[in-house]
PDB file of C-alpha atoms in Angstrom:
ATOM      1  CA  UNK A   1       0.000   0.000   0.000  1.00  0.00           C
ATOM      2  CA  UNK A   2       1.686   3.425  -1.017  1.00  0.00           C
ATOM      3  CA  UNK A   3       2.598   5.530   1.763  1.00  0.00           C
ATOM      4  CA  UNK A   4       3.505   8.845   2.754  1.00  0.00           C
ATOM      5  CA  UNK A   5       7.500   9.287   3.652  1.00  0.00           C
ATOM      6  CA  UNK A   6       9.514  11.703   5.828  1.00  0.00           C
ATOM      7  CA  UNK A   7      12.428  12.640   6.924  1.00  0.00           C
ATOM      8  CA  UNK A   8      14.429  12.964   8.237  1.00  0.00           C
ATOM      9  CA  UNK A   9      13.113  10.666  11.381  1.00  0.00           C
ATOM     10  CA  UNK A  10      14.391  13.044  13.925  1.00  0.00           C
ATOM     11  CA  UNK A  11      16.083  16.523  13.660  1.00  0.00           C
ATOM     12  CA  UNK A  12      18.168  18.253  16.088  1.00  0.00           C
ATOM     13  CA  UNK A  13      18.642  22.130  15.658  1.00  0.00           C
ATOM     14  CA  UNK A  14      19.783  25.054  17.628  1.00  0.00           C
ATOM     15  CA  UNK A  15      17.768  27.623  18.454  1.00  0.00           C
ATOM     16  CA  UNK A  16      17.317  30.215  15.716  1.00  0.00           C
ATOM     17  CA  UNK A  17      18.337  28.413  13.205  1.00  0.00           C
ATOM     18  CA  UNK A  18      16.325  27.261   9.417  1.00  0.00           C
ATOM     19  CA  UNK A  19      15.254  23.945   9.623  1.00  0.00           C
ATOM     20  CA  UNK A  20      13.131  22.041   6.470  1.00  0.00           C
ATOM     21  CA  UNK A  21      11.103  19.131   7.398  1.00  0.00           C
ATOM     22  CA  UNK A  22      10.548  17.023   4.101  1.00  0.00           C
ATOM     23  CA  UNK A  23       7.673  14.892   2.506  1.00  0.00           C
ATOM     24  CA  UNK A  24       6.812  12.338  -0.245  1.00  0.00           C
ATOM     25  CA  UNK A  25       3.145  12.504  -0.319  1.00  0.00           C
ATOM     26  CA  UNK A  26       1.244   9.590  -2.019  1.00  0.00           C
ATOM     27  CA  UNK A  27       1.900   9.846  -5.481  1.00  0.00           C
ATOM     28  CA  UNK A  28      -1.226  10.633  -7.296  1.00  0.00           C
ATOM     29  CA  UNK A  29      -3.063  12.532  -4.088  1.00  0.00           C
ATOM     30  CA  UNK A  30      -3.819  16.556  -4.705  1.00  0.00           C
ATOM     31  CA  UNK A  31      -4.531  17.641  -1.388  1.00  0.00           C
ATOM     32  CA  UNK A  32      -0.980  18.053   1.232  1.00  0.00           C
ATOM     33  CA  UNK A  33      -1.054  19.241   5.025  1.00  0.00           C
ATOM     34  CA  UNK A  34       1.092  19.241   7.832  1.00  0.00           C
ATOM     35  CA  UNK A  35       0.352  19.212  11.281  1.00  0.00           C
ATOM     36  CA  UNK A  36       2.162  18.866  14.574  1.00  0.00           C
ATOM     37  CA  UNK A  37       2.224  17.470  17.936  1.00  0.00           C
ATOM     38  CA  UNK A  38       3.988  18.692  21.230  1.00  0.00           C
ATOM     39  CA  UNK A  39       5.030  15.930  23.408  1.00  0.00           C
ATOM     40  CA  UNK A  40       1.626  15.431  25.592  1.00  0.00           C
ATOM     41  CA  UNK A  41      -0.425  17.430  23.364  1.00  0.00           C
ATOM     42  CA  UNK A  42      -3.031  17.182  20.913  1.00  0.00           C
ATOM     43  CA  UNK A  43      -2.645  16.730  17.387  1.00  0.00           C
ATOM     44  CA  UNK A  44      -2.444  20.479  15.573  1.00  0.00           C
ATOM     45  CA  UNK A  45      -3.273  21.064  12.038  1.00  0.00           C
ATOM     46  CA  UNK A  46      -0.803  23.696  10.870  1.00  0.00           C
ATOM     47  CA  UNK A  47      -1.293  23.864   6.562  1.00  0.00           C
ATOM     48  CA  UNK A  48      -2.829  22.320   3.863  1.00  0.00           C
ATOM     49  CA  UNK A  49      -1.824  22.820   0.537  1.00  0.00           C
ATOM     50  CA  UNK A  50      -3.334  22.091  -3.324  1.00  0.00           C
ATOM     51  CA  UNK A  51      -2.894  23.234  -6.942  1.00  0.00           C
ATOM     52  CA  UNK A  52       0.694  24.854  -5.261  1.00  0.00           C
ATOM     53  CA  UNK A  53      -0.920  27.225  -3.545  1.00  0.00           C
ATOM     54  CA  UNK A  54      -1.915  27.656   0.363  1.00  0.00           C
ATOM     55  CA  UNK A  55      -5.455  26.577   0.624  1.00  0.00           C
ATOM     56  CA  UNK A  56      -6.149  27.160   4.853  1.00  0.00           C
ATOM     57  CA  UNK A  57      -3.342  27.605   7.686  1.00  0.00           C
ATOM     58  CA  UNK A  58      -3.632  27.711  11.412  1.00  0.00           C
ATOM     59  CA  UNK A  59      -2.574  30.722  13.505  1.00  0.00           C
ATOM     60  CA  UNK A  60      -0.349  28.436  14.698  1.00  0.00           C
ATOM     61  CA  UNK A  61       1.700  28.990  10.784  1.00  0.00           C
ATOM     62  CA  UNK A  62       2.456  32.098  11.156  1.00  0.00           C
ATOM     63  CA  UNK A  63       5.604  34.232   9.117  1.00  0.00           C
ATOM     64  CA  UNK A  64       8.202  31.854  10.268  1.00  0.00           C
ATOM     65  CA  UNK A  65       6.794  28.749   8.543  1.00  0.00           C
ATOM     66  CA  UNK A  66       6.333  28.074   4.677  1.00  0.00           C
ATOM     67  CA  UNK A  67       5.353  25.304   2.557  1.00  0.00           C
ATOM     68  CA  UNK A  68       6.518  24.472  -0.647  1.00  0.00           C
ATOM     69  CA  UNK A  69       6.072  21.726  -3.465  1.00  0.00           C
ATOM     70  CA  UNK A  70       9.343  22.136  -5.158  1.00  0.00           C
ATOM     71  CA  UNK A  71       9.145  19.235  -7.542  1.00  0.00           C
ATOM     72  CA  UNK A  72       6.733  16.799  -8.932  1.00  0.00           C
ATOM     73  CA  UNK A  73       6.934  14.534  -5.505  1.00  0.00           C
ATOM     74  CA  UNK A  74       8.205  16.759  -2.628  1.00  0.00           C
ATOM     75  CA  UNK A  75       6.423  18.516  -0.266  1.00  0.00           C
ATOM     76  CA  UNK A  76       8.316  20.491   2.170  1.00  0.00           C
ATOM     77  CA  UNK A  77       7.876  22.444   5.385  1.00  0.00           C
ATOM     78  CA  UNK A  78      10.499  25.235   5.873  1.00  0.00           C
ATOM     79  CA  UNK A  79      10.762  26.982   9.889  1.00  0.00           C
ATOM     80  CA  UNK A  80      12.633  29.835   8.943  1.00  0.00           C
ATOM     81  CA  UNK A  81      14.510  30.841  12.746  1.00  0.00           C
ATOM     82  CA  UNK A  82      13.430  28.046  15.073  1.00  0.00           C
ATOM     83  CA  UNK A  83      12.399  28.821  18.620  1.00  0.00           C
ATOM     84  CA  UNK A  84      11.964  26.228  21.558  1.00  0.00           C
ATOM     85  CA  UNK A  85       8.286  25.818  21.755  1.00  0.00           C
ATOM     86  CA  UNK A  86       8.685  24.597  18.100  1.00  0.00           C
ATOM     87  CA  UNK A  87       9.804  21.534  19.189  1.00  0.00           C
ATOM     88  CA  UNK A  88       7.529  18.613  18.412  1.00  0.00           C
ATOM     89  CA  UNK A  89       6.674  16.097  15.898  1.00  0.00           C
ATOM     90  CA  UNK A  90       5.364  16.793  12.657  1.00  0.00           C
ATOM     91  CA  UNK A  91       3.196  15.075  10.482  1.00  0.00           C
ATOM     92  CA  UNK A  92       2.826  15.368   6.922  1.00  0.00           C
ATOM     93  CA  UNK A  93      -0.777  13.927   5.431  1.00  0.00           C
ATOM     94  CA  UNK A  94      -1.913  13.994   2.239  1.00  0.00           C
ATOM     95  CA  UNK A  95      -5.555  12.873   0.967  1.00  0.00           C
ATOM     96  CA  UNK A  96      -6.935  12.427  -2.369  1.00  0.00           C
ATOM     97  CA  UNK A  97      -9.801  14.028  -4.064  1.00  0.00           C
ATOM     98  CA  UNK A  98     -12.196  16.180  -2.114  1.00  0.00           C
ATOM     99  CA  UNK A  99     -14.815  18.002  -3.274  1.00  0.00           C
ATOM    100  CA  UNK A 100     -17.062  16.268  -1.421  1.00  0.00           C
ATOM    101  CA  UNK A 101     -14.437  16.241   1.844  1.00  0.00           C
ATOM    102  CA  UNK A 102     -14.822  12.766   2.693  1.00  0.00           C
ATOM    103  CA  UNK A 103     -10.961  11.304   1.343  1.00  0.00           C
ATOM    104  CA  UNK A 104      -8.933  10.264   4.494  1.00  0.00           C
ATOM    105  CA  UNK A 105      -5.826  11.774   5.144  1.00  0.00           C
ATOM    106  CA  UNK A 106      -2.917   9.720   5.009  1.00  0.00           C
ATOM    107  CA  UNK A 107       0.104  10.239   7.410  1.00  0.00           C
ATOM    108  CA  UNK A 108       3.320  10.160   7.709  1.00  0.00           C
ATOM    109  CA  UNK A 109       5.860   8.523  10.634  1.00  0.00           C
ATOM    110  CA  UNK A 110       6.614  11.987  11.146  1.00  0.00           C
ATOM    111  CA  UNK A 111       9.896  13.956  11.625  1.00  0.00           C
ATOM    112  CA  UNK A 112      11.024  14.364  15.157  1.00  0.00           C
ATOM    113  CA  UNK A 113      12.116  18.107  15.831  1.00  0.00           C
ATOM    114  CA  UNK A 114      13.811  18.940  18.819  1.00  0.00           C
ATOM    115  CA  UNK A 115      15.196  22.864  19.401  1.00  0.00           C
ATOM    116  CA  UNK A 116      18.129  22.998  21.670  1.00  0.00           C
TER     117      UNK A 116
ATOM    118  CA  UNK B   1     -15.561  26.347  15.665  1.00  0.00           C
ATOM    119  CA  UNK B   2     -14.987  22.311  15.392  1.00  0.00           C
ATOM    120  CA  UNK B   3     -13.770  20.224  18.285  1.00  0.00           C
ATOM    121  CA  UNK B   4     -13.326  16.746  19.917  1.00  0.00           C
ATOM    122  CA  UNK B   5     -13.307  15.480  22.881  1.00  0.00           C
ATOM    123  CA  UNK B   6     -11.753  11.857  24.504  1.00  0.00           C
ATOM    124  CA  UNK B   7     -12.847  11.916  27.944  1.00  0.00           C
ATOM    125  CA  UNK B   8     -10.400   8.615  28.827  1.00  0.00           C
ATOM    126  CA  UNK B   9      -7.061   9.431  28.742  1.00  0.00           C
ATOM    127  CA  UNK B  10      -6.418   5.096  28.939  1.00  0.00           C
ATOM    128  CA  UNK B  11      -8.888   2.457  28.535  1.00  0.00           C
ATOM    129  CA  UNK B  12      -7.716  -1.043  30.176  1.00  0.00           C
ATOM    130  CA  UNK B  13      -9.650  -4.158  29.007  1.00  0.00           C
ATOM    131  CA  UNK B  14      -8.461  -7.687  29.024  1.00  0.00           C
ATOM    132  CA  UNK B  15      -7.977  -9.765  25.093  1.00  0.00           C
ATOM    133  CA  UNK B  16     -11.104 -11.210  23.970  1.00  0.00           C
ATOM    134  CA  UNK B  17     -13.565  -8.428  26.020  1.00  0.00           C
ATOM    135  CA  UNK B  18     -14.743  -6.091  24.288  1.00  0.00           C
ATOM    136  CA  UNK B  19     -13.645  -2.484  23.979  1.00  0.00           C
ATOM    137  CA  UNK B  20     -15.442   0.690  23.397  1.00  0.00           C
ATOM    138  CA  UNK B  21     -13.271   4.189  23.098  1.00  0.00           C
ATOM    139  CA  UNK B  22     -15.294   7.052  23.099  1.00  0.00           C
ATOM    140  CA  UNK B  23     -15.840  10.529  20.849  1.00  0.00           C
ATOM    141  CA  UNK B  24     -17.563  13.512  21.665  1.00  0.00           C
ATOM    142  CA  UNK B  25     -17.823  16.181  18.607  1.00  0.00           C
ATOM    143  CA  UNK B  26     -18.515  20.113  18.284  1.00  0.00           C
ATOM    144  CA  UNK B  27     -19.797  20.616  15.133  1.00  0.00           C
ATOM    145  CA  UNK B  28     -21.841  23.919  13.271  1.00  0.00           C
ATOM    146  CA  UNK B  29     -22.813  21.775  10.210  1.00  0.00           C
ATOM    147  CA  UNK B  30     -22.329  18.469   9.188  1.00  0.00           C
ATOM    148  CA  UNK B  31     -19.641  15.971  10.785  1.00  0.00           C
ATOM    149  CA  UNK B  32     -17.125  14.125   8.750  1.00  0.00           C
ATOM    150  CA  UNK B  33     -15.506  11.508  11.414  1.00  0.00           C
ATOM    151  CA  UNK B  34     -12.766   9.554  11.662  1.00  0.00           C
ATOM    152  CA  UNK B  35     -10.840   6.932  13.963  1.00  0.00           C
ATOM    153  CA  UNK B  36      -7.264   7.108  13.625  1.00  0.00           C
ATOM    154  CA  UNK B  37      -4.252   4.897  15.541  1.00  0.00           C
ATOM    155  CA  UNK B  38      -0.793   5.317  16.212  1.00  0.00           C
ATOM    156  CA  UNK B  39       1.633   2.568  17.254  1.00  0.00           C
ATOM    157  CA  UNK B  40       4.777   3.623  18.802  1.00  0.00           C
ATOM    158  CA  UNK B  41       7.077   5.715  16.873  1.00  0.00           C
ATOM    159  CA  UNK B  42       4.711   5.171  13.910  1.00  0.00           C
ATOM    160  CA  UNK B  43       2.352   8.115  11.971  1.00  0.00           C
ATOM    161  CA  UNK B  44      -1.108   8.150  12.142  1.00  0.00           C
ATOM    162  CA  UNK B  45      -2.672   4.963  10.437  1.00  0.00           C
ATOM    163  CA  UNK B  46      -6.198   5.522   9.155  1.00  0.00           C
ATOM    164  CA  UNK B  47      -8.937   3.267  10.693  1.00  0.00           C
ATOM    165  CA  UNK B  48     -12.266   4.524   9.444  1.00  0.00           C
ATOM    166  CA  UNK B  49     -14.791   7.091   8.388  1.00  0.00           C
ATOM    167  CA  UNK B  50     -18.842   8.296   8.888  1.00  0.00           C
ATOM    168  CA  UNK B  51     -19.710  10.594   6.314  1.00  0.00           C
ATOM    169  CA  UNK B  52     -23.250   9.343   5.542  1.00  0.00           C
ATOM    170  CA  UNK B  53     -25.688   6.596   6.063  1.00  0.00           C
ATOM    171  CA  UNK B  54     -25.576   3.929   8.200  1.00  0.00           C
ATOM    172  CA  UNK B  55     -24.867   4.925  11.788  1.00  0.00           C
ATOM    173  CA  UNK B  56     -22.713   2.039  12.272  1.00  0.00           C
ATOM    174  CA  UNK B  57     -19.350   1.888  10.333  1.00  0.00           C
ATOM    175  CA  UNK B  58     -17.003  -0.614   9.701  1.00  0.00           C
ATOM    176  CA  UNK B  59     -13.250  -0.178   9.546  1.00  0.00           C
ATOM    177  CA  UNK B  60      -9.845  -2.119   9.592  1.00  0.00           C
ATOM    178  CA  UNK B  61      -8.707  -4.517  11.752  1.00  0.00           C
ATOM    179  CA  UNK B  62     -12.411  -5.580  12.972  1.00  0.00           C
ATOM    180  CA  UNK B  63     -12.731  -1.940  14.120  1.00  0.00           C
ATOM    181  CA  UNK B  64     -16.375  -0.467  13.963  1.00  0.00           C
ATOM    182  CA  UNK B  65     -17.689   2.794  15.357  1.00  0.00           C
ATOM    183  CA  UNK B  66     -21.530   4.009  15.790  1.00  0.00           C
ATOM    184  CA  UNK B  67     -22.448   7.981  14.977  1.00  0.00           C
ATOM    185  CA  UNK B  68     -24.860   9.021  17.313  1.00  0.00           C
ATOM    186  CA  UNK B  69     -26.019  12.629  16.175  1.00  0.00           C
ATOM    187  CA  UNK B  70     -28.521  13.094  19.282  1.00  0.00           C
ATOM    188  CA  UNK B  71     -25.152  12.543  21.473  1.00  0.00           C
ATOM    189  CA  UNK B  72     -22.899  13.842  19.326  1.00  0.00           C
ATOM    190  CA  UNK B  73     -20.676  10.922  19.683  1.00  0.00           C
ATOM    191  CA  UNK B  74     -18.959   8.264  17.463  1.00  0.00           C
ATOM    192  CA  UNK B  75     -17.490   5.860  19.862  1.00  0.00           C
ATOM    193  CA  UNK B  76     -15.116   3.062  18.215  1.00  0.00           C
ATOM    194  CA  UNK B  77     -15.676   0.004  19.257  1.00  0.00           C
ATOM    195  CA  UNK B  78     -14.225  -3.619  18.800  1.00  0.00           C
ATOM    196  CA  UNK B  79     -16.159  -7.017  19.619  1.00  0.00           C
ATOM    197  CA  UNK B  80     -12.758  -8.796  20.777  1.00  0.00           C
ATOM    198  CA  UNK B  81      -9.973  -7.114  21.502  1.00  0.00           C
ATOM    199  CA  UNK B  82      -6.355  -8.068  20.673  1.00  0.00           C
ATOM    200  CA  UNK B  83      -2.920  -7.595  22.423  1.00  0.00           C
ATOM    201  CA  UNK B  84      -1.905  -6.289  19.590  1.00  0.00           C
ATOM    202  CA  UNK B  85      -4.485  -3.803  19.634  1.00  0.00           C
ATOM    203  CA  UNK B  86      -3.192  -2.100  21.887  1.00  0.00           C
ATOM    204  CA  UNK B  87      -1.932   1.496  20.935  1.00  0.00           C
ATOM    205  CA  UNK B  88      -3.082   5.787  20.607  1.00  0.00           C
ATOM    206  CA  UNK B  89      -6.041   6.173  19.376  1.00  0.00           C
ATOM    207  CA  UNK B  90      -7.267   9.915  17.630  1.00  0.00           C
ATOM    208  CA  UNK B  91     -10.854  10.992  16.957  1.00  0.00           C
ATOM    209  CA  UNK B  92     -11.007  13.459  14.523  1.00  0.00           C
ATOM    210  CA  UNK B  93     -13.693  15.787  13.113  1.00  0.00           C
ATOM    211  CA  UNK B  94     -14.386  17.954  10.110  1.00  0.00           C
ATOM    212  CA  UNK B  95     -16.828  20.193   9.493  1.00  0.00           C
ATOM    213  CA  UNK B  96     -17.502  20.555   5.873  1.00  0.00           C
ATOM    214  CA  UNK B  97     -20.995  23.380   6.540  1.00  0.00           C
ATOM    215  CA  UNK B  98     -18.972  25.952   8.138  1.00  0.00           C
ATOM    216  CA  UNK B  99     -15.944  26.069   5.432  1.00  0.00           C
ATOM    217  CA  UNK B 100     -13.315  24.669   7.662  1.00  0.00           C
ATOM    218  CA  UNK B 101     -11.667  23.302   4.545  1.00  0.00           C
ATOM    219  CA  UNK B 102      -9.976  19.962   4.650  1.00  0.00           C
ATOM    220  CA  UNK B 103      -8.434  20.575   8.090  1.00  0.00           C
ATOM    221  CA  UNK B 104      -9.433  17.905  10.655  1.00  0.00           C
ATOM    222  CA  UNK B 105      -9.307  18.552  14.265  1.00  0.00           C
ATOM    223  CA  UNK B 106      -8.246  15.883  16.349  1.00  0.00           C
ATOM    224  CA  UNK B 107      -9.124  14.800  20.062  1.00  0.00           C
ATOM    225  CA  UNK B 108      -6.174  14.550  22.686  1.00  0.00           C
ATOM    226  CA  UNK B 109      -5.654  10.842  22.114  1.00  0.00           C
ATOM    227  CA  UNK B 110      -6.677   7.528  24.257  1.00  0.00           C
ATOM    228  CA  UNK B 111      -4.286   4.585  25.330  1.00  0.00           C
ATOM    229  CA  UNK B 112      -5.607   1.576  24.486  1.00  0.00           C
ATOM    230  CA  UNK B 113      -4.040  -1.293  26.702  1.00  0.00           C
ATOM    231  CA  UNK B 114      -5.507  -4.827  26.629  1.00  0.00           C
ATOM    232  CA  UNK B 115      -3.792  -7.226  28.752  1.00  0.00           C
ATOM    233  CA  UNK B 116      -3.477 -10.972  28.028  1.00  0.00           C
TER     234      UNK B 116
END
């Protein structure tokens, strides 16, 4: 069954520093998020992304994050000067069609980011 | 606003009983719901939907779950439960009436532990 990749599995970054989390979404889905989880804490939906364009964010994405689909198969999420509380893991999902909203999402292992 | 609740932080139940995990949803509009679970140091793994229809759903891995729109609740439930069953389990709602997008919002989790 065709799955959605990450990686790395677990990133280690000083504070203030650029990190980019990456993702192979399932290769003929539209529809790309990413969401997040601090250890303890609920599942957060941060971005989801179609036709290479933002389609909803969280106030949780603010001006430090950004998405991008540089190629034909990567989906990546950029944290432009990392901060402490950023520390979690994130999940990348994507779904197929939906117009009608009903498509699961499918995740990722995640990526392990930890801010020192 | 959409949300989810998981009152049990743990449910204990011993193999072959069965198990029940419950969901409590805040919707405006329609629900879309899912069950998702997560096995250690694994992503999210889809388990199944209610979009429509019957109240009672079927899912993988001998999962079911019933929507209840009076309660508001889609409980998962399993007839026999399984060692191997046990794991995180995520409720997750989206609201497709009040043009939430694709975003799902997830409850805080529930341990699962079934004990030989």
């Amino acid at each position: 069954e065709p799955e959605v990749t990450q990686t790395p599995s677990h990133q280690v970054t000083q504070m203030g520093q650029e990190v980019i989390l990456r993702c192979v979404p399932i290769s003929n889905h539209l529809y790309f998020y990413w969401y997040r989880q601090i250890l303890g804490q609920k599942v957060e939906f941060l971005v989801s992304f179609y036709n290479n364009e933002i389609s909803e964010k969280s106030e949780i994405f603010d001006d430090q994050f950004s998405v991008e689909r540089p190629d034909g198969s990567n989906f990546t999420l950029k944290i432009r000067s990392t901060k402490l509380e950023d520390s979690a893991m994130y999940f990348c999902a994507s779904s197929d069609r939906t117009d009608t909203g009903n498509q699961p999402q499918h995740f990722g292992d995640g990526t392990r980011l930890s801010i020192l | 606003a959409q949300s989810v609740a998981q009152p049990e932080d743990q449910v204990n139940v011993a193999e072959g009983n069965p198990l029940t995990v419950k969901c409590t949803y805040s919707v405006s509009g329609n629900p879309y719901l899912f069950w998702y679970v997560q096995y250690p140091n694994r992503g999210l793994q889809f388990l199944l939907k209610y979009i429509t229809g019957d109240n009672l759903v079927k899912g993988s891995y001998g999962f079911e779950a019933e929507f209840n729109k009076s309660q508001t609740s889609f409980h998962l439930k399993k007839p026999s439960a399984l060692v191997s069953d046990s794991a995180l389990y995520f409720c997750a709602v989206r609201d497709l009436d009040n043009n939430a997008g694709n975003m799902l919002t997830f409850g805080g989790g529930t341990r699962l532990m079934v004990k030989p």
